[in-house]
Coordinates of N, CA, C and O and ligand atoms in Angstrom, one line a residue:
M143 N 5.4 -0.1 -10.0 CA 5.4 0.9 -11.4 C 6.5 1.7 -11.7 O 6.9 2.0 -12.9
A144 N 7.1 2.4 -10.6 CA 8.3 3.0 -10.9 C 9.2 2.9 -10.9 O 10.0 3.3 -11.9
G145 N 9.6 1.8 -10.8 CA 10.5 0.9 -11.1 C 10.5 0.4 -12.4 O 11.2 0.4 -13.5
L146 N 9.4 0.1 -13.3 CA 9.6 -0.2 -14.6 C 8.9 0.7 -15.2 O 9.5 0.9 -16.6
H147 N 8.8 1.9 -15.0 CA 8.6 3.1 -15.8 C 9.7 4.3 -15.0 O 8.6 5.3 -14.7
P148 N 10.7 4.4 -15.3 CA 11.6 5.3 -15.0 C 11.7 6.9 -15.5 O 11.6 7.6 -14.8
G149 N 10.7 6.9 -16.9 CA 10.5 8.0 -17.4 C 9.2 9.2 -16.7 O 9.0 9.8 -17.5
S150 N 8.7 8.2 -15.9 CA 7.2 8.8 -15.2 C 7.4 9.1 -13.6 O 8.1 7.9 -13.1
N151 N 7.2 10.2 -13.1 CA 6.8 10.0 -11.9 C 5.7 9.4 -11.1 O 4.8 9.8 -11.8
F152 N 5.8 8.9 -10.0 CA 4.8 8.2 -8.8 C 4.8 9.0 -7.6 O 5.6 9.2 -7.2
L153 N 3.7 9.6 -7.6 CA 2.9 10.3 -6.0 C 1.8 9.7 -5.8 O 0.5 9.4 -6.5
G154 N 1.6 8.9 -4.8 CA 1.2 8.0 -3.7 C -0.1 9.1 -2.7 O 1.1 10.2 -2.2
I155 N -0.9 9.1 -2.6 CA -1.7 9.8 -1.6 C -2.2 8.7 -0.5 O -3.1 7.8 -0.8
E156 N -1.7 8.8 0.7 CA -2.0 8.1 2.2 C -2.5 8.6 3.1 O -1.6 9.3 3.5
K157 N -3.5 8.0 3.4 CA -4.2 9.1 4.9 C -3.6 8.2 6.4 O -3.1 9.0 7.1
Q158 N -2.7 7.4 6.3 CA -2.0 6.7 7.4 C -0.3 6.6 6.9 O 0.1 6.4 6.0
S159 N -0.2 7.7 8.1 CA 1.2 7.7 8.2 C 2.3 6.9 8.4 O 3.7 7.1 7.6
D160 N 1.8 6.2 8.6 CA 3.1 4.5 8.9 C 3.1 4.0 7.3 O 4.2 3.8 7.0
R161 N 1.7 4.0 6.9 CA 2.1 3.6 5.0 C 2.8 4.4 4.7 O 3.2 4.0 3.5
V162 N 2.9 5.5 4.4 CA 3.5 6.5 4.1 C 4.9 6.4 4.4 O 5.8 6.0 3.1
A163 N 5.4 6.1 5.3 CA 6.4 6.5 5.6 C 7.2 4.8 5.2 O 8.3 4.7 4.5
K164 N 6.4 3.7 5.3 CA 6.9 2.6 4.8 C 7.0 2.5 3.1 O 7.7 2.0 2.2
C165 N 6.2 3.0 2.1 CA 6.1 3.6 1.1 C 7.6 4.2 0.6 O 8.5 3.8 -0.3
N166 N 7.8 5.4 1.2 CA 8.7 6.2 1.0 C 10.1 5.4 0.9 O 11.2 5.5 0.7
A167 N 10.2 5.2 1.8 CA 11.5 3.7 2.9 C 11.7 2.9 1.7 O 13.2 2.9 1.0
R168 N 10.5 2.1 1.0 CA 11.3 1.4 0.3 C 11.6 2.3 -1.2 O 12.3 1.4 -1.7
A169 N 10.8 2.9 -1.6 CA 11.2 3.6 -2.6 C 12.9 4.1 -2.4 O 13.7 3.8 -3.3
E170 N 13.2 4.4 -1.1 CA 14.8 4.8 -0.8 C 15.5 3.4 -1.0 O 16.3 3.6 -2.0
R171 N 15.2 2.2 -0.5 CA 15.7 1.3 -0.4 C 15.7 0.8 -2.1 O 17.2 0.6 -2.5
L172 N 15.1 0.8 -2.7 CA 14.8 0.4 -4.2 C 15.5 1.5 -5.4 O 15.5 1.2 -6.2
R173 N 16.0 2.7 -4.5 CA 16.6 3.6 -5.4 C 16.1 4.2 -6.4 O 16.0 4.0 -7.7
L174 N 14.1 4.2 -6.1 CA 13.4 4.5 -7.2 C 13.3 6.3 -6.8 O 12.7 6.9 -6.1
P175 N 13.8 7.4 -7.7 CA 13.8 8.6 -7.4 C 12.5 9.4 -8.1 O 12.0 10.7 -7.7
N176 N 12.0 8.4 -8.6 CA 10.4 8.7 -9.4 C 9.2 8.2 -8.5 O 8.0 8.5 -9.7
A177 N 9.3 8.0 -7.5 CA 8.2 7.5 -6.4 C 8.5 7.8 -5.1 O 9.5 8.1 -4.5
A178 N 7.5 8.7 -4.5 CA 7.1 9.4 -3.5 C 5.6 8.9 -3.2 O 4.2 9.1 -3.8
A179 N 5.8 9.4 -1.5 CA 4.4 9.2 -1.5 C 4.1 10.4 -0.4 O 4.9 10.9 0.7
I180 N 3.0 10.8 0.1 CA 2.3 12.1 1.1 C 1.2 11.8 1.8 O 0.6 10.9 1.2
Q181 N 1.3 12.3 2.9 CA 0.2 12.2 3.9 C -0.9 12.9 3.6 O -0.5 14.0 3.4
G182 N -1.9 12.1 3.4 CA -3.2 13.3 3.1 C -4.5 12.5 2.9 O -4.3 11.1 2.7
L183 N -5.6 13.1 2.8 CA -6.9 12.7 2.9 C -6.9 12.8 0.9 O -6.8 14.1 0.2
G184 N -7.1 11.9 0.2 CA -7.0 12.2 -1.4 C -8.4 13.7 -1.6 O -7.8 13.9 -2.5
D185 N -9.3 13.3 -1.2 CA -9.9 14.4 -1.6 C -9.4 15.8 -1.1 O -9.5 16.8 -2.2
E186 N -9.0 16.5 0.0 CA -8.4 17.3 0.3 C -7.4 17.3 -0.1 O -7.2 18.7 -0.7
S187 N -6.3 16.9 -0.1 CA -4.9 16.7 -1.1 C -5.0 17.5 -2.4 O -4.5 18.2 -2.8
L188 N -6.1 16.9 -3.3 CA -6.0 17.3 -4.8 C -6.1 18.4 -4.9 O -5.6 19.0 -6.1
K189 N -6.8 19.1 -3.8 CA -7.3 20.5 -4.2 C -6.1 21.8 -4.4 O -5.5 22.8 -4.6
H190 N -4.8 20.8 -3.2 CA -3.6 21.7 -3.6 C -2.6 21.8 -5.2 O -1.6 22.2 -5.2
F191 N -2.9 20.7 -5.8 CA -2.3 20.5 -7.4 C -2.7 21.2 -7.9 O -4.1 21.6 -8.1
P192 N -2.1 21.5 -9.2 CA -2.0 22.4 -10.2 C -2.9 21.6 -11.1 O -3.1 20.3 -10.9
S193 N -3.7 22.5 -11.8 CA -4.5 21.9 -12.8 C -3.2 21.3 -14.1 O -2.4 21.6 -14.2
S194 N -4.2 20.3 -14.7 CA -3.6 19.7 -15.7 C -2.0 18.9 -15.3 O -1.1 19.4 -16.1
C195 N -1.7 18.5 -14.0 CA -0.4 18.0 -13.9 C -0.3 16.3 -13.8 O 0.3 15.8 -13.6
V196 N -1.6 15.9 -13.9 CA -1.3 14.0 -13.9 C -2.3 13.5 -15.1 O -2.6 13.7 -16.0
S197 N -1.3 12.6 -15.4 CA -1.5 11.9 -16.7 C -2.3 10.6 -16.6 O -3.0 10.1 -16.8
I198 N -1.9 10.0 -15.4 CA -2.9 8.7 -14.8 C -3.0 8.9 -13.4 O -2.6 9.3 -13.0
F199 N -4.6 8.7 -13.2 CA -4.6 8.5 -11.8 C -5.3 7.6 -11.4 O -6.4 7.2 -11.9
H200 N -4.7 6.9 -10.2 CA -4.9 5.4 -10.2 C -5.8 5.5 -9.1 O -5.4 6.2 -7.6
L201 N -7.1 5.0 -9.0 CA -7.5 4.8 -7.6 C -7.7 3.4 -7.3 O -8.7 2.8 -8.3
Y202 N -7.1 2.3 -6.6 CA -7.4 1.0 -6.5 C -7.3 0.3 -5.2 O -7.1 0.9 -4.2
F203 N -8.7 -0.1 -5.1 CA -9.5 -0.3 -3.8 C -9.5 0.6 -2.9 O -8.9 0.2 -1.8
P204 N -10.1 1.2 -2.9 CA -10.3 2.3 -2.2 C -11.6 1.9 -1.3 O -12.0 1.1 -1.5
D205 N -11.3 2.7 0.4 CA -12.6 1.8 1.4 C -13.6 1.8 0.4 O -14.3 2.7 0.3
P206 N -14.6 0.6 0.7 CA -15.9 0.9 0.2 C -17.3 1.1 1.5 O -18.2 1.7 0.9
W207 N -16.5 1.2 2.2 CA -17.8 1.4 3.1 C -19.4 0.8 3.2 O -19.8 0.9 2.5
P208 N -19.3 -0.6 3.3 CA -20.2 -1.0 3.3 C -21.6 -1.1 3.5 O -22.6 -0.7 2.9
K209 N -21.4 -0.7 4.7 CA -23.1 -0.2 5.5 C -23.6 0.7 5.0 O -22.7 2.2 4.8
R210 N -24.8 1.0 4.5 CA -25.3 2.3 3.5 C -25.3 3.3 4.8 O -24.6 4.6 3.9
R211 N -25.5 3.2 5.8 CA -24.9 4.6 6.9 C -23.8 5.1 7.1 O -23.1 6.6 7.1
H212 N -22.6 4.8 6.3 CA -21.4 4.7 5.9 C -20.7 5.2 4.9 O -19.8 5.7 4.6
S213 N -21.8 5.6 3.8 CA -21.7 5.5 2.4 C -21.0 6.7 2.1 O -20.2 7.1 1.3
N214 N -21.1 7.6 2.7 CA -20.8 9.5 2.9 C -19.4 9.3 3.3 O -18.9 10.2 2.9
R215 N -18.6 8.3 3.6 CA -17.6 8.1 3.9 C -16.9 7.8 2.9 O -15.0 8.1 2.6
R216 N -16.7 7.6 1.5 CA -16.6 7.0 0.5 C -15.8 8.3 0.0 O -16.4 9.4 -0.3
V217 N -14.5 7.7 -0.5 CA -13.6 9.1 -1.3 C -14.4 9.2 -2.5 O -14.2 10.3 -3.1
F218 N -14.6 8.1 -3.0 CA -15.5 8.8 -5.2 C -16.9 9.1 -4.5 O -17.8 9.0 -4.1
Q219 N -16.4 10.7 -4.9 CA -17.6 11.5 -4.7 C -17.3 12.5 -5.4 O -16.3 12.7 -6.5
N220 N -19.1 13.2 -6.1 CA -18.6 14.0 -7.2 C -17.9 15.3 -6.9 O -16.5 15.4 -8.3
E221 N -17.2 15.9 -5.6 CA -16.5 16.9 -5.7 C -14.7 16.1 -5.7 O -14.2 17.0 -6.4
F222 N -14.8 14.9 -5.3 CA -13.1 14.1 -5.9 C -13.1 14.6 -7.4 O -12.1 14.1 -7.6
L223 N -14.2 13.8 -7.6 CA -14.1 13.4 -8.9 C -14.1 14.8 -10.0 O -13.0 14.6 -11.1
A224 N -14.6 15.9 -9.5 CA -14.1 17.2 -9.9 C -12.7 17.5 -9.6 O -12.1 18.3 -10.8
E225 N -11.8 17.1 -8.6 CA -10.7 17.3 -9.1 C -9.9 17.0 -9.3 O -8.6 17.5 -10.2
I226 N -10.2 15.3 -9.5 CA -9.6 14.3 -10.8 C -9.6 14.9 -11.7 O -8.4 15.5 -12.8
R227 N -10.8 15.7 -12.5 CA -10.8 16.3 -13.9 C -10.2 17.1 -14.1 O -9.3 17.6 -14.7
R228 N -10.0 18.0 -13.0 CA -9.2 18.9 -13.1 C -7.7 19.2 -13.6 O -6.7 19.9 -14.0
I229 N -7.6 18.0 -12.3 CA -5.9 17.5 -12.2 C -5.2 17.4 -13.6 O -4.3 16.6 -13.7
L230 N -6.1 16.4 -14.0 CA -6.0 15.2 -15.1 C -5.7 16.2 -16.8 O -6.2 17.1 -16.8
R231 N -4.8 16.0 -17.6 CA -4.0 16.1 -18.3 C -5.3 16.3 -19.5 O -6.1 15.2 -19.3
A232 N -5.4 16.6 -20.5 CA -6.2 16.5 -21.8 C -6.2 15.0 -21.7 O -7.9 14.5 -22.1
D233 N -5.3 14.5 -22.2 CA -4.8 13.4 -22.5 C -5.1 12.1 -21.5 O -4.8 11.3 -21.5
G234 N -5.6 12.9 -20.3 CA -5.2 12.1 -19.0 C -6.2 10.8 -18.8 O -7.1 10.7 -19.6
V235 N -5.8 9.9 -18.1 CA -6.7 8.4 -17.8 C -6.8 8.5 -16.1 O -5.9 8.7 -15.4
L236 N -8.7 8.1 -15.9 CA -8.4 7.7 -14.3 C -8.9 6.5 -14.2 O -9.6 5.7 -15.7
R237 N -8.2 5.4 -13.9 CA -8.1 3.9 -13.7 C -8.7 3.7 -12.2 O -8.1 3.9 -11.2
L238 N -9.7 3.1 -12.4 CA -10.4 2.5 -11.2 C -10.6 0.9 -10.8 O -10.7 0.2 -12.2
M239 N -10.0 0.6 -9.3 CA -10.6 -0.8 -9.4 C -10.9 -1.0 -8.5 O -10.3 -0.5 -7.2
T240 N -11.7 -1.7 -8.2 CA -12.5 -2.4 -6.5 C -13.0 -3.9 -7.2 O -13.1 -4.3 -7.8
D241 N -12.9 -4.7 -5.4 CA -13.6 -5.7 -5.6 C -14.8 -5.4 -5.1 O -15.8 -6.6 -5.2
D242 N -15.8 -4.3 -5.0 CA -16.9 -4.1 -4.4 C -17.6 -3.8 -5.5 O -17.8 -2.3 -6.2
A243 N -18.8 -4.5 -5.6 CA -19.6 -4.3 -6.8 C -20.2 -3.3 -6.8 O -20.7 -2.1 -7.6
P244 N -21.4 -3.1 -6.0 CA -22.0 -2.0 -5.4 C -21.2 -1.1 -5.4 O -21.7 0.1 -5.9
Y245 N -19.8 -0.4 -4.9 CA -19.1 0.7 -5.2 C -18.8 1.0 -6.5 O -18.9 2.4 -6.6
F246 N -18.6 -0.2 -7.3 CA -18.0 0.2 -8.6 C -19.3 0.4 -9.6 O -19.0 1.7 -10.2
D247 N -20.2 0.0 -9.0 CA -22.0 0.4 -9.7 C -21.7 2.0 -9.5 O -22.1 2.7 -10.3
E248 N -21.5 2.5 -8.3 CA -21.6 3.8 -8.0 C -20.5 4.9 -8.8 O -20.9 5.9 -9.3
M249 N -19.2 4.3 -9.0 CA -18.6 4.9 -9.7 C -18.8 5.4 -10.6 O -19.1 6.0 -11.8
R250 N -19.3 3.8 -11.5 CA -20.0 3.8 -13.0 C -21.2 4.9 -13.1 O -21.3 5.9 -13.9
E251 N -21.8 5.0 -12.1 CA -23.1 5.9 -12.1 C -22.3 7.6 -12.3 O -23.0 8.5 -13.0
L252 N -21.4 7.5 -11.5 CA -20.9 9.2 -11.2 C -20.1 9.8 -12.3 O -20.3 10.6 -12.9
T253 N -19.4 8.7 -13.2 CA -19.1 9.2 -14.2 C -19.6 8.9 -15.8 O -19.0 8.6 -17.0
R254 N -20.8 8.1 -15.5 CA -21.9 7.8 -16.7 C -21.8 9.3 -17.7 O -21.8 9.0 -19.1
E255 N -21.9 10.6 -17.3 CA -22.0 11.2 -18.4 C -20.3 12.1 -18.1 O -19.7 12.4 -16.8
G256 N -19.7 12.6 -19.1 CA -18.7 13.7 -19.2 C -17.6 12.5 -19.0 O -16.4 13.3 -18.7
W257 N -17.5 11.4 -19.0 CA -16.1 10.4 -19.1 C -16.3 9.0 -19.7 O -17.7 8.8 -20.4
Q258 N -15.6 8.9 -20.9 CA -15.4 7.9 -21.9 C -14.6 6.8 -21.4 O -13.3 6.9 -21.0
E259 N -15.3 5.7 -21.6 CA -14.4 4.6 -21.4 C -13.4 4.7 -22.3 O -13.2 4.3 -23.4
M260 N -12.3 3.6 -21.3 CA -11.2 3.4 -22.8 C -10.7 2.2 -22.4 O -11.2 1.2 -21.4
P261 N -9.5 1.4 -23.3 CA -9.4 0.0 -23.0 C -8.6 -0.1 -21.6 O -7.7 1.1 -21.5
W262 N -8.8 -1.3 -20.8 CA -7.9 -1.1 -19.9 C -6.6 -1.2 -20.0 O -5.7 -1.2 -18.9
N263 N -6.3 -2.6 -20.4 CA -5.2 -2.6 -21.3 C -4.5 -1.5 -22.3 O -5.0 -1.7 -23.2
D264 N -3.4 -0.7 -22.1 CA -3.1 0.6 -22.8 C -1.6 0.4 -23.4 O -0.6 0.8 -23.7
G265 N -1.5 -1.6 -22.9 CA 0.2 -1.4 -23.3 C 1.3 -1.2 -22.5 O 2.0 -1.4 -22.9
R266 N 0.6 -0.2 -21.5 CA 1.8 -0.2 -20.4 C 2.0 -1.3 -19.6 O 0.8 -2.1 -19.1
E267 N 2.9 -1.6 -19.1 CA 3.3 -2.8 -18.3 C 3.1 -2.3 -16.9 O 3.3 -1.4 -16.2
T268 N 2.3 -3.4 -16.2 CA 1.7 -2.8 -14.9 C 2.1 -3.8 -13.8 O 2.7 -4.8 -14.3
V269 N 1.9 -3.6 -12.4 CA 1.9 -3.9 -11.2 C 0.8 -4.6 -10.5 O 0.2 -3.6 -10.5
M270 N 0.6 -6.0 -10.2 CA -0.7 -5.7 -9.4 C 0.0 -5.1 -7.9 O 0.6 -4.8 -7.1
T271 N -1.4 -4.5 -7.0 CA -1.6 -3.7 -6.0 C -1.1 -4.9 -5.1 O -2.0 -6.2 -5.4
A272 N -1.3 -4.5 -3.3 CA -1.5 -5.8 -3.0 C -2.7 -6.1 -2.5 O -3.1 -7.7 -2.4
F273 N -3.7 -5.6 -2.7 CA -5.0 -6.0 -2.3 C -5.6 -6.7 -3.9 O -6.5 -7.7 -3.7
E274 N -5.0 -6.4 -4.9 CA -5.3 -6.9 -6.3 C -5.0 -8.5 -6.2 O -5.4 -9.2 -6.4
K275 N -3.4 -8.7 -5.4 CA -3.1 -9.8 -5.6 C -3.7 -10.6 -4.1 O -3.8 -12.1 -5.0
T276 N -4.2 -10.1 -3.1 CA -5.0 -10.9 -2.4 C -6.3 -11.2 -3.3 O -6.4 -12.3 -2.9
F277 N -6.9 -10.5 -3.6 CA -8.4 -10.9 -4.4 C -8.2 -11.6 -5.5 O -8.7 -13.0 -5.6
R278 N -7.3 -11.5 -6.3 CA -6.6 -12.8 -7.1 C -6.4 -14.2 -6.9 O -7.1 -14.8 -7.5
N279 N -5.4 -13.5 -5.6 CA -5.4 -15.1 -5.0 C -6.4 -16.0 -4.6 O -6.4 -17.4 -4.4
R280 N -7.4 -15.2 -4.0 CA -8.9 -16.1 -3.9 C -9.8 -16.6 -4.7 O -10.7 -16.5 -4.5
G281 N -9.3 -16.1 -6.1 CA -10.3 -16.6 -7.1 C -10.9 -15.1 -7.9 O -12.0 -15.5 -8.5
Q282 N -11.0 -14.0 -7.1 CA -11.8 -13.2 -7.4 C -11.5 -12.1 -8.3 O -10.1 -11.6 -8.3
I283 N -12.4 -11.9 -9.1 CA -12.0 -10.9 -10.3 C -12.1 -9.4 -9.9 O -13.4 -9.5 -10.1
P284 N -11.1 -8.7 -10.1 CA -11.6 -6.9 -9.3 C -12.3 -6.5 -10.9 O -12.1 -6.8 -11.7
H285 N -13.1 -5.2 -10.1 CA -13.8 -4.8 -11.3 C -13.0 -3.5 -11.6 O -12.4 -2.9 -10.8
Q286 N -13.0 -3.1 -12.7 CA -11.8 -2.2 -13.6 C -12.6 -1.3 -14.4 O -13.0 -1.7 -15.1
A287 N -12.0 0.0 -14.7 CA -12.3 0.7 -15.5 C -11.4 1.8 -15.7 O -10.5 2.3 -14.6
A288 N -11.0 1.9 -17.4 CA -10.0 3.4 -17.1 C -11.1 4.3 -18.2 O -11.6 4.0 -19.0
L289 N -10.8 5.4 -17.6 CA -11.8 6.3 -18.5 C -11.2 7.8 -18.7 O -9.9 7.7 -17.9
K290 N -11.4 8.4 -19.4 CA -10.8 9.7 -20.5 C -12.0 11.0 -19.8 O -13.3 10.3 -20.4
A291 N -12.1 11.5 -19.5 CA -12.9 12.8 -19.5 C -13.2 13.3 -20.9 O -12.0 13.5 -21.6
I292 N -14.3 13.8 -21.0 CA -14.7 14.4 -22.5 C -14.6 15.8 -22.0 O -15.0 16.4 -20.8
P293 N -13.7 16.8 -22.7 CA -13.7 18.1 -22.7 C -15.3 18.3 -22.2 O -16.3 18.5 -23.2
A294 N -15.4 19.9 -21.8 CA -16.7 20.4 -21.8 C -17.2 21.2 -22.7 O -16.2 21.8 -23.4
G295 N -18.3 20.9 -23.1 CA -18.9 21.4 -24.5 C -18.7 20.4 -25.7 O -19.1 21.1 -26.5
S296 N -17.9 19.1 -25.5 CA -17.9 18.3 -26.8 C -19.5 18.0 -26.6 O -19.6 17.3 -25.9
Ligands
SAM582 C1 -7.9 -0.5 1.2 S1 -6.5 -0.4 0.6 C2 -6.1 -0.5 -1.1 C3 -4.5 -0.3 -0.4 C4 -3.8 0.1 -2.5 N1 -4.3 0.6 -3.3 C5 -4.0 -1.6 -3.3 O1 -4.6 -1.5 -4.0 O2 -3.4 -2.5 -2.7 C6 -7.2 1.4 1.0 C7 -5.5 2.2 1.4 O3 -6.4 3.8 1.3 C8 -6.1 4.3 2.3 N2 -7.5 5.6 2.5 C9 -8.3 5.2 3.2 N3 -8.9 6.7 2.8 C10 -8.3 7.6 2.2 C11 -8.4 8.7 1.7 N4 -9.7 9.5 1.5 N5 -7.1 9.4 1.1 C12 -6.1 8.5 1.3 N6 -6.0 7.8 1.6 C13 -7.0 6.5 2.0 C14 -6.2 3.5 3.7 O4 -5.2 3.9 4.1 C15 -5.6 2.3 3.0 O5 -4.2 2.5 2.8

């Protein structure tokens, strides 16, 4: 994505430091000054971001924690969503993709109010993530939603 869109900056947040290092090494090898990753927990890290600084928030294949007793470990919760809303610009978009139908239903439930669905294809060229490739190669179609926050009071 960073190679396709040199005019945009891409920042990845990943909890595993080896994956962060791999991503940054790749950005360096491909000479992409507009791509970087930081190590952190998505929900915690966002608290350090200034408001209205993000145009597109991509959340692709977050760990689904399918067992009921683990579902509180899912990153997509109200507090996380509130941080995403805060850091998105007024015209910003939250893009969600997962292969896990129950998790997708939960995401849609949490965004039922205050968010408006946008067309998934916004005209920008995209690339598939590693997980998206894996699932599509197996013939599975991921669930996707692009959402725009409705300003409070509208
Ligand atoms: C299933 S993989 C998906 C990776 C990539 N988005 C893709 O589509 O190919 C989930 C990734 O999220 C990371 N992760 C899980 N929980 C996280 C959290 N709370 N904050 C940041 N990264 C997290 C995992 O270490 C893993 O690398």
